[in-house]
PDB file of N, CA and C in Angstrom:
ATOM      1  N   MET A   1      19.450 -29.601 -24.328  1.00 32.00           N
ATOM      2  CA  MET A   1      18.328 -30.178 -23.619  1.00 32.00           C
ATOM      3  C   MET A   1      17.060 -29.853 -24.391  1.00 32.00           C
ATOM      4  N   SER A   2      16.262 -30.816 -24.665  1.00 34.00           N
ATOM      5  CA  SER A   2      15.029 -30.597 -25.408  1.00 34.00           C
ATOM      6  C   SER A   2      13.836 -30.757 -24.484  1.00 34.00           C
ATOM      7  N   ALA A   3      12.932 -29.801 -24.543  1.00 38.00           N
ATOM      8  CA  ALA A   3      11.756 -29.819 -23.677  1.00 38.00           C
ATOM      9  C   ALA A   3      10.620 -30.578 -24.345  1.00 38.00           C
ATOM     10  N   PRO A   4       9.768 -31.197 -23.545  1.00 39.00           N
ATOM     11  CA  PRO A   4       8.630 -31.902 -24.127  1.00 39.00           C
ATOM     12  C   PRO A   4       7.595 -30.929 -24.668  1.00 39.00           C
ATOM     13  N   VAL A   5       6.816 -31.394 -25.615  1.00 39.00           N
ATOM     14  CA  VAL A   5       5.701 -30.590 -26.101  1.00 39.00           C
ATOM     15  C   VAL A   5       4.605 -30.666 -25.051  1.00 39.00           C
ATOM     16  N   VAL A   6       4.225 -29.538 -24.519  1.00 45.00           N
ATOM     17  CA  VAL A   6       3.234 -29.504 -23.454  1.00 45.00           C
ATOM     18  C   VAL A   6       1.842 -29.264 -24.009  1.00 45.00           C
ATOM     19  N   GLY A   7       1.728 -28.538 -25.089  1.00 49.00           N
ATOM     20  CA  GLY A   7       0.418 -28.257 -25.665  1.00 49.00           C
ATOM     21  C   GLY A   7      -0.073 -26.878 -25.292  1.00 49.00           C
ATOM     22  N   GLU A   8      -1.058 -26.436 -26.014  1.00 49.00           N
ATOM     23  CA  GLU A   8      -1.575 -25.088 -25.827  1.00 49.00           C
ATOM     24  C   GLU A   8      -2.375 -24.999 -24.534  1.00 49.00           C
ATOM     25  N   ARG A   9      -2.231 -23.921 -23.847  1.00 51.00           N
ATOM     26  CA  ARG A   9      -2.945 -23.671 -22.599  1.00 51.00           C
ATOM     27  C   ARG A   9      -4.229 -22.909 -22.881  1.00 51.00           C
ATOM     28  N   ASP A  10      -5.106 -22.868 -21.887  1.00 52.00           N
ATOM     29  CA  ASP A  10      -6.386 -22.189 -22.066  1.00 52.00           C
ATOM     30  C   ASP A  10      -6.231 -20.696 -22.288  1.00 52.00           C
ATOM     31  N   GLY A  11      -5.256 -20.091 -21.712  1.00 56.00           N
ATOM     32  CA  GLY A  11      -5.038 -18.667 -21.906  1.00 56.00           C
ATOM     33  C   GLY A  11      -4.521 -18.026 -20.635  1.00 56.00           C
ATOM     34  N   ILE A  12      -3.888 -16.916 -20.805  1.00 62.00           N
ATOM     35  CA  ILE A  12      -3.361 -16.137 -19.696  1.00 62.00           C
ATOM     36  C   ILE A  12      -3.953 -14.748 -19.831  1.00 62.00           C
ATOM     37  N   LEU A  13      -4.527 -14.239 -18.767  1.00 64.00           N
ATOM     38  CA  LEU A  13      -5.098 -12.898 -18.793  1.00 64.00           C
ATOM     39  C   LEU A  13      -4.161 -11.931 -18.096  1.00 64.00           C
ATOM     40  N   PHE A  14      -3.927 -10.798 -18.715  1.00 67.00           N
ATOM     41  CA  PHE A  14      -3.126  -9.739 -18.132  1.00 67.00           C
ATOM     42  C   PHE A  14      -4.002  -8.517 -17.976  1.00 67.00           C
ATOM     43  N   GLY A  15      -3.911  -7.837 -16.860  1.00 71.00           N
ATOM     44  CA  GLY A  15      -4.641  -6.593 -16.670  1.00 71.00           C
ATOM     45  C   GLY A  15      -3.720  -5.416 -16.904  1.00 71.00           C
ATOM     46  N   ALA A  16      -4.192  -4.432 -17.654  1.00 74.00           N
ATOM     47  CA  ALA A  16      -3.391  -3.232 -17.908  1.00 74.00           C
ATOM     48  C   ALA A  16      -3.219  -2.454 -16.601  1.00 74.00           C
ATOM     49  N   ALA A  17      -1.987  -2.097 -16.272  1.00 75.00           N
ATOM     50  CA  ALA A  17      -1.711  -1.370 -15.033  1.00 75.00           C
ATOM     51  C   ALA A  17      -2.206   0.074 -15.100  1.00 75.00           C
ATOM     52  N   ILE A  18      -2.101   0.668 -16.273  1.00 80.00           N
ATOM     53  CA  ILE A  18      -2.566   2.039 -16.479  1.00 80.00           C
ATOM     54  C   ILE A  18      -3.253   2.121 -17.838  1.00 80.00           C
ATOM     55  N   ALA A  19      -4.050   3.149 -18.024  1.00 86.00           N
ATOM     56  CA  ALA A  19      -4.707   3.347 -19.317  1.00 86.00           C
ATOM     57  C   ALA A  19      -3.670   3.783 -20.347  1.00 86.00           C
ATOM     58  N   GLY A  20      -3.865   3.386 -21.599  1.00 87.00           N
ATOM     59  CA  GLY A  20      -2.944   3.801 -22.651  1.00 87.00           C
ATOM     60  C   GLY A  20      -3.008   2.881 -23.844  1.00 87.00           C
ATOM     61  N   THR A  21      -1.995   2.974 -24.697  1.00 86.00           N
ATOM     62  CA  THR A  21      -1.910   2.157 -25.899  1.00 86.00           C
ATOM     63  C   THR A  21      -1.094   0.906 -25.607  1.00 86.00           C
ATOM     64  N   VAL A  22      -1.601  -0.243 -26.039  1.00 82.00           N
ATOM     65  CA  VAL A  22      -0.933  -1.527 -25.830  1.00 82.00           C
ATOM     66  C   VAL A  22      -0.588  -2.107 -27.195  1.00 82.00           C
ATOM     67  N   ASP A  23       0.679  -2.528 -27.381  1.00 84.00           N
ATOM     68  CA  ASP A  23       1.053  -3.165 -28.645  1.00 84.00           C
ATOM     69  C   ASP A  23       1.879  -4.431 -28.444  1.00 84.00           C
ATOM     70  N   ALA A  24       2.131  -4.825 -27.181  1.00 80.00           N
ATOM     71  CA  ALA A  24       2.905  -6.033 -26.911  1.00 80.00           C
ATOM     72  C   ALA A  24       2.730  -6.442 -25.451  1.00 80.00           C
ATOM     73  N   VAL A  25       3.045  -7.703 -25.190  1.00 76.00           N
ATOM     74  CA  VAL A  25       3.079  -8.226 -23.828  1.00 76.00           C
ATOM     75  C   VAL A  25       4.490  -8.744 -23.596  1.00 76.00           C
ATOM     76  N   VAL A  26       5.119  -8.347 -22.490  1.00 77.00           N
ATOM     77  CA  VAL A  26       6.450  -8.844 -22.151  1.00 77.00           C
ATOM     78  C   VAL A  26       6.305  -9.798 -20.964  1.00 77.00           C
ATOM     79  N   GLN A  27       7.072 -10.869 -20.979  1.00 74.00           N
ATOM     80  CA  GLN A  27       6.948 -11.888 -19.945  1.00 74.00           C
ATOM     81  C   GLN A  27       8.243 -11.998 -19.158  1.00 74.00           C
ATOM     82  N   TRP A  28       8.119 -12.095 -17.852  1.00 74.00           N
ATOM     83  CA  TRP A  28       9.268 -12.505 -17.068  1.00 74.00           C
ATOM     84  C   TRP A  28       8.816 -13.583 -16.102  1.00 74.00           C
ATOM     85  N   ILE A  29       9.785 -14.382 -15.685  1.00 74.00           N
ATOM     86  CA  ILE A  29       9.471 -15.578 -14.914  1.00 74.00           C
ATOM     87  C   ILE A  29      10.317 -15.654 -13.660  1.00 74.00           C
ATOM     88  N   GLU A  30       9.849 -16.449 -12.721  1.00 75.00           N
ATOM     89  CA  GLU A  30      10.633 -16.839 -11.555  1.00 75.00           C
ATOM     90  C   GLU A  30      10.474 -18.348 -11.422  1.00 75.00           C
ATOM     91  N   LEU A  31      11.583 -19.060 -11.417  1.00 76.00           N
ATOM     92  CA  LEU A  31      11.576 -20.518 -11.317  1.00 76.00           C
ATOM     93  C   LEU A  31      12.204 -20.941 -10.000  1.00 76.00           C
ATOM     94  N   GLY A  32      11.570 -21.863  -9.313  1.00 80.00           N
ATOM     95  CA  GLY A  32      12.134 -22.421  -8.095  1.00 80.00           C
ATOM     96  C   GLY A  32      12.722 -23.788  -8.388  1.00 80.00           C
ATOM     97  N   PHE A  33      14.029 -23.941  -8.198  1.00 83.00           N
ATOM     98  CA  PHE A  33      14.694 -25.209  -8.481  1.00 83.00           C
ATOM     99  C   PHE A  33      14.778 -26.088  -7.235  1.00 83.00           C
ATOM    100  N   LEU A  34      15.219 -25.525  -6.153  1.00 85.00           N
ATOM    101  CA  LEU A  34      15.332 -26.198  -4.865  1.00 85.00           C
ATOM    102  C   LEU A  34      14.874 -25.203  -3.807  1.00 85.00           C
ATOM    103  N   PRO A  35      14.586 -25.649  -2.599  1.00 86.00           N
ATOM    104  CA  PRO A  35      14.245 -24.677  -1.559  1.00 86.00           C
ATOM    105  C   PRO A  35      15.350 -23.627  -1.423  1.00 86.00           C
ATOM    106  N   GLY A  36      14.978 -22.381  -1.588  1.00 83.00           N
ATOM    107  CA  GLY A  36      15.936 -21.283  -1.472  1.00 83.00           C
ATOM    108  C   GLY A  36      16.729 -20.992  -2.731  1.00 83.00           C
ATOM    109  N   LEU A  37      16.537 -21.752  -3.807  1.00 83.00           N
ATOM    110  CA  LEU A  37      17.266 -21.529  -5.052  1.00 83.00           C
ATOM    111  C   LEU A  37      16.269 -21.186  -6.153  1.00 83.00           C
ATOM    112  N   THR A  38      16.258 -19.917  -6.547  1.00 79.00           N
ATOM    113  CA  THR A  38      15.338 -19.467  -7.590  1.00 79.00           C
ATOM    114  C   THR A  38      16.106 -18.741  -8.680  1.00 79.00           C
ATOM    115  N   TYR A  39      15.472 -18.636  -9.822  1.00 76.00           N
ATOM    116  CA  TYR A  39      16.015 -17.891 -10.943  1.00 76.00           C
ATOM    117  C   TYR A  39      14.901 -17.022 -11.480  1.00 76.00           C
ATOM    118  N   GLU A  40      15.231 -15.782 -11.844  1.00 76.00           N
ATOM    119  CA  GLU A  40      14.240 -14.937 -12.491  1.00 76.00           C
ATOM    120  C   GLU A  40      14.899 -14.047 -13.524  1.00 76.00           C
ATOM    121  N   ASN A  41      14.108 -13.604 -14.492  1.00 74.00           N
ATOM    122  CA  ASN A  41      14.615 -12.700 -15.520  1.00 74.00           C
ATOM    123  C   ASN A  41      13.852 -11.376 -15.505  1.00 74.00           C
ATOM    124  N   ALA A  42      13.311 -11.020 -14.355  1.00 71.00           N
ATOM    125  CA  ALA A  42      12.556  -9.773 -14.243  1.00 71.00           C
ATOM    126  C   ALA A  42      13.449  -8.578 -14.574  1.00 71.00           C
ATOM    127  N   PRO A  43      12.913  -7.602 -15.293  1.00 70.00           N
ATOM    128  CA  PRO A  43      13.702  -6.401 -15.598  1.00 70.00           C
ATOM    129  C   PRO A  43      14.163  -5.732 -14.303  1.00 70.00           C
ATOM    130  N   GLY A  44      15.430  -5.385 -14.253  1.00 66.00           N
ATOM    131  CA  GLY A  44      15.969  -4.695 -13.082  1.00 66.00           C
ATOM    132  C   GLY A  44      16.056  -5.554 -11.841  1.00 66.00           C
ATOM    133  N   SER A  45      16.059  -6.881 -11.994  1.00 57.00           N
ATOM    134  CA  SER A  45      16.088  -7.757 -10.823  1.00 57.00           C
ATOM    135  C   SER A  45      17.425  -7.696 -10.097  1.00 57.00           C
ATOM    136  N   GLY A  46      18.473  -7.206 -10.781  1.00 61.00           N
ATOM    137  CA  GLY A  46      19.772  -7.080 -10.137  1.00 61.00           C
ATOM    138  C   GLY A  46      20.485  -8.408  -9.958  1.00 61.00           C
ATOM    139  N   ARG A  47      19.920  -9.459 -10.454  1.00 58.00           N
ATOM    140  CA  ARG A  47      20.545 -10.772 -10.347  1.00 58.00           C
ATOM    141  C   ARG A  47      21.286 -11.079 -11.637  1.00 58.00           C
ATOM    142  N   GLY A  48      22.141 -12.067 -11.602  1.00 57.00           N
ATOM    143  CA  GLY A  48      22.933 -12.415 -12.780  1.00 57.00           C
ATOM    144  C   GLY A  48      22.145 -13.217 -13.795  1.00 57.00           C
ATOM    145  N   HIS A  49      21.029 -12.692 -14.238  1.00 57.00           N
ATOM    146  CA  HIS A  49      20.202 -13.428 -15.183  1.00 57.00           C
ATOM    147  C   HIS A  49      20.732 -13.271 -16.605  1.00 57.00           C
ATOM    148  N   HIS A  50      20.404 -14.240 -17.439  1.00 62.00           N
ATOM    149  CA  HIS A  50      20.878 -14.186 -18.822  1.00 62.00           C
ATOM    150  C   HIS A  50      19.776 -14.498 -19.827  1.00 62.00           C
ATOM    151  N   TRP A  51      18.587 -14.854 -19.375  1.00 66.00           N
ATOM    152  CA  TRP A  51      17.494 -15.113 -20.305  1.00 66.00           C
ATOM    153  C   TRP A  51      16.861 -13.802 -20.722  1.00 66.00           C
ATOM    154  N   LEU A  52      16.488 -13.723 -21.974  1.00 70.00           N
ATOM    155  CA  LEU A  52      15.814 -12.529 -22.471  1.00 70.00           C
ATOM    156  C   LEU A  52      14.360 -12.524 -22.029  1.00 70.00           C
ATOM    157  N   ASN A  53      13.777 -11.348 -21.986  1.00 72.00           N
ATOM    158  CA  ASN A  53      12.354 -11.213 -21.689  1.00 72.00           C
ATOM    159  C   ASN A  53      11.574 -11.374 -22.988  1.00 72.00           C
ATOM    160  N   PRO A  54      10.799 -12.469 -23.145  1.00 74.00           N
ATOM    161  CA  PRO A  54      10.033 -12.649 -24.378  1.00 74.00           C
ATOM    162  C   PRO A  54       9.035 -11.513 -24.582  1.00 74.00           C
ATOM    163  N   LEU A  55       8.954 -11.030 -25.798  1.00 78.00           N
ATOM    164  CA  LEU A  55       8.050  -9.945 -26.164  1.00 78.00           C
ATOM    165  C   LEU A  55       7.078 -10.478 -27.211  1.00 78.00           C
ATOM    166  N   THR A  56       5.785 -10.418 -26.917  1.00 76.00           N
ATOM    167  CA  THR A  56       4.755 -10.903 -27.827  1.00 76.00           C
ATOM    168  C   THR A  56       4.004  -9.720 -28.410  1.00 76.00           C
ATOM    169  N   PRO A  57       4.199  -9.420 -29.696  1.00 80.00           N
ATOM    170  CA  PRO A  57       3.438  -8.328 -30.308  1.00 80.00           C
ATOM    171  C   PRO A  57       1.956  -8.704 -30.378  1.00 80.00           C
ATOM    172  N   ILE A  58       1.097  -7.752 -30.125  1.00 79.00           N
ATOM    173  CA  ILE A  58      -0.342  -7.952 -30.261  1.00 79.00           C
ATOM    174  C   ILE A  58      -0.903  -6.804 -31.085  1.00 79.00           C
ATOM    175  N   ARG A  59      -2.140  -6.958 -31.534  1.00 82.00           N
ATOM    176  CA  ARG A  59      -2.720  -5.888 -32.347  1.00 82.00           C
ATOM    177  C   ARG A  59      -2.860  -4.637 -31.484  1.00 82.00           C
ATOM    178  N   LEU A  60      -2.532  -3.500 -32.075  1.00 84.00           N
ATOM    179  CA  LEU A  60      -2.550  -2.220 -31.375  1.00 84.00           C
ATOM    180  C   LEU A  60      -3.948  -1.926 -30.854  1.00 84.00           C
ATOM    181  N   ARG A  61      -4.039  -1.521 -29.602  1.00 82.00           N
ATOM    182  CA  ARG A  61      -5.326  -1.189 -28.996  1.00 82.00           C
ATOM    183  C   ARG A  61      -5.136  -0.152 -27.902  1.00 82.00           C
ATOM    184  N   THR A  62      -6.185   0.537 -27.600  1.00 86.00           N
ATOM    185  CA  THR A  62      -6.204   1.447 -26.462  1.00 86.00           C
ATOM    186  C   THR A  62      -6.922   0.723 -25.341  1.00 86.00           C
ATOM    187  N   SER A  63      -6.344   0.736 -24.150  1.00 84.00           N
ATOM    188  CA  SER A  63      -6.961   0.011 -23.044  1.00 84.00           C
ATOM    189  C   SER A  63      -7.191   0.931 -21.859  1.00 84.00           C
ATOM    190  N   ALA A  64      -8.172   0.565 -21.074  1.00 86.00           N
ATOM    191  CA  ALA A  64      -8.447   1.264 -19.823  1.00 86.00           C
ATOM    192  C   ALA A  64      -7.680   0.553 -18.709  1.00 86.00           C
ATOM    193  N   THR A  65      -7.459   1.243 -17.607  1.00 84.00           N
ATOM    194  CA  THR A  65      -6.799   0.626 -16.465  1.00 84.00           C
ATOM    195  C   THR A  65      -7.574  -0.621 -16.045  1.00 84.00           C
ATOM    196  N   GLY A  66      -6.871  -1.737 -15.908  1.00 80.00           N
ATOM    197  CA  GLY A  66      -7.480  -2.989 -15.486  1.00 80.00           C
ATOM    198  C   GLY A  66      -8.094  -3.813 -16.599  1.00 80.00           C
ATOM    199  N   GLU A  67      -8.169  -3.278 -17.815  1.00 81.00           N
ATOM    200  CA  GLU A  67      -8.731  -4.044 -18.936  1.00 81.00           C
ATOM    201  C   GLU A  67      -7.839  -5.245 -19.232  1.00 81.00           C
ATOM    202  N   SER A  68      -8.438  -6.379 -19.552  1.00 78.00           N
ATOM    203  CA  SER A  68      -7.684  -7.618 -19.756  1.00 78.00           C
ATOM    204  C   SER A  68      -7.201  -7.791 -21.186  1.00 78.00           C
ATOM    205  N   VAL A  69      -6.000  -8.357 -21.312  1.00 73.00           N
ATOM    206  CA  VAL A  69      -5.445  -8.815 -22.574  1.00 73.00           C
ATOM    207  C   VAL A  69      -5.226 -10.309 -22.389  1.00 73.00           C
ATOM    208  N   SER A  70      -5.693 -11.117 -23.324  1.00 71.00           N
ATOM    209  CA  SER A  70      -5.577 -12.564 -23.209  1.00 71.00           C
ATOM    210  C   SER A  70      -4.626 -13.100 -24.276  1.00 71.00           C
ATOM    211  N   ILE A  71      -3.687 -13.959 -23.860  1.00 69.00           N
ATOM    212  CA  ILE A  71      -2.820 -14.644 -24.813  1.00 69.00           C
ATOM    213  C   ILE A  71      -2.838 -16.133 -24.498  1.00 69.00           C
ATOM    214  N   ARG A  72      -2.528 -16.941 -25.482  1.00 69.00           N
ATOM    215  CA  ARG A  72      -2.363 -18.381 -25.288  1.00 69.00           C
ATOM    216  C   ARG A  72      -0.867 -18.686 -25.351  1.00 69.00           C
ATOM    217  N   SER A  73      -0.441 -19.679 -24.574  1.00 65.00           N
ATOM    218  CA  SER A  73       0.976 -20.031 -24.516  1.00 65.00           C
ATOM    219  C   SER A  73       1.150 -21.526 -24.695  1.00 65.00           C
ATOM    220  N   TRP A  74       2.244 -21.915 -25.301  1.00 64.00           N
ATOM    221  CA  TRP A  74       2.604 -23.319 -25.378  1.00 64.00           C
ATOM    222  C   TRP A  74       4.119 -23.436 -25.424  1.00 64.00           C
ATOM    223  N   TYR A  75       4.609 -24.598 -25.015  1.00 62.00           N
ATOM    224  CA  TYR A  75       6.038 -24.847 -24.889  1.00 62.00           C
ATOM    225  C   TYR A  75       6.401 -25.985 -25.822  1.00 62.00           C
ATOM    226  N   CYS A  76       7.346 -25.761 -26.710  1.00 64.00           N
ATOM    227  CA  CYS A  76       7.729 -26.787 -27.670  1.00 64.00           C
ATOM    228  C   CYS A  76       9.188 -26.573 -28.073  1.00 64.00           C
ATOM    229  N   ASP A  77       9.968 -27.623 -28.000  1.00 63.00           N
ATOM    230  CA  ASP A  77      11.356 -27.580 -28.455  1.00 63.00           C
ATOM    231  C   ASP A  77      12.139 -26.406 -27.880  1.00 63.00           C
ATOM    232  N   GLU A  78      12.118 -26.275 -26.559  1.00 63.00           N
ATOM    233  CA  GLU A  78      12.886 -25.266 -25.834  1.00 63.00           C
ATOM    234  C   GLU A  78      12.379 -23.841 -26.010  1.00 63.00           C
ATOM    235  N   HIS A  79      11.182 -23.652 -26.544  1.00 62.00           N
ATOM    236  CA  HIS A  79      10.658 -22.300 -26.739  1.00 62.00           C
ATOM    237  C   HIS A  79       9.266 -22.176 -26.132  1.00 62.00           C
ATOM    238  N   LEU A  80       9.038 -21.083 -25.429  1.00 61.00           N
ATOM    239  CA  LEU A  80       7.705 -20.745 -24.958  1.00 61.00           C
ATOM    240  C   LEU A  80       7.128 -19.763 -25.965  1.00 61.00           C
ATOM    241  N   THR A  81       6.025 -20.122 -26.588  1.00 64.00           N
ATOM    242  CA  THR A  81       5.439 -19.326 -27.658  1.00 64.00           C
ATOM    243  C   THR A  81       4.093 -18.780 -27.207  1.00 64.00           C
ATOM    244  N   HIS A  82       3.780 -17.574 -27.630  1.00 61.00           N
ATOM    245  CA  HIS A  82       2.516 -16.930 -27.261  1.00 61.00           C
ATOM    246  C   HIS A  82       1.808 -16.446 -28.512  1.00 61.00           C
ATOM    247  N   ARG A  83       0.515 -16.296 -28.413  1.00 64.00           N
ATOM    248  CA  ARG A  83      -0.241 -15.595 -29.444  1.00 64.00           C
ATOM    249  C   ARG A  83      -1.459 -14.963 -28.787  1.00 64.00           C
ATOM    250  N   GLU A  84      -1.906 -13.886 -29.357  1.00 63.00           N
ATOM    251  CA  GLU A  84      -3.068 -13.178 -28.828  1.00 63.00           C
ATOM    252  C   GLU A  84      -4.327 -13.982 -29.105  1.00 63.00           C
ATOM    253  N   THR A  85      -5.278 -13.953 -28.178  1.00 60.00           N
ATOM    254  CA  THR A  85      -6.558 -14.640 -28.390  1.00 60.00           C
ATOM    255  C   THR A  85      -7.647 -13.631 -28.653  1.00 60.00           C
TER     256      THR A  85
END
């Protein structure tokens, strides 16, 4: 199955949960297919998931609690791609 090219999005902001060193962003998703039928790949979800959690390396930085990290995402040819902004 081939996905359509959706194009680059404006950006996604993530807030750091705790202060520390940041070197990557990991993504997990929840998809709703039908009422009551969802799929997710969250770590430790306990469900029979098989999709990997995408990991986006970013430049090493020290962040404060709540500080934002921004990435851009786009979907092309069955892949969701990210880059730091």
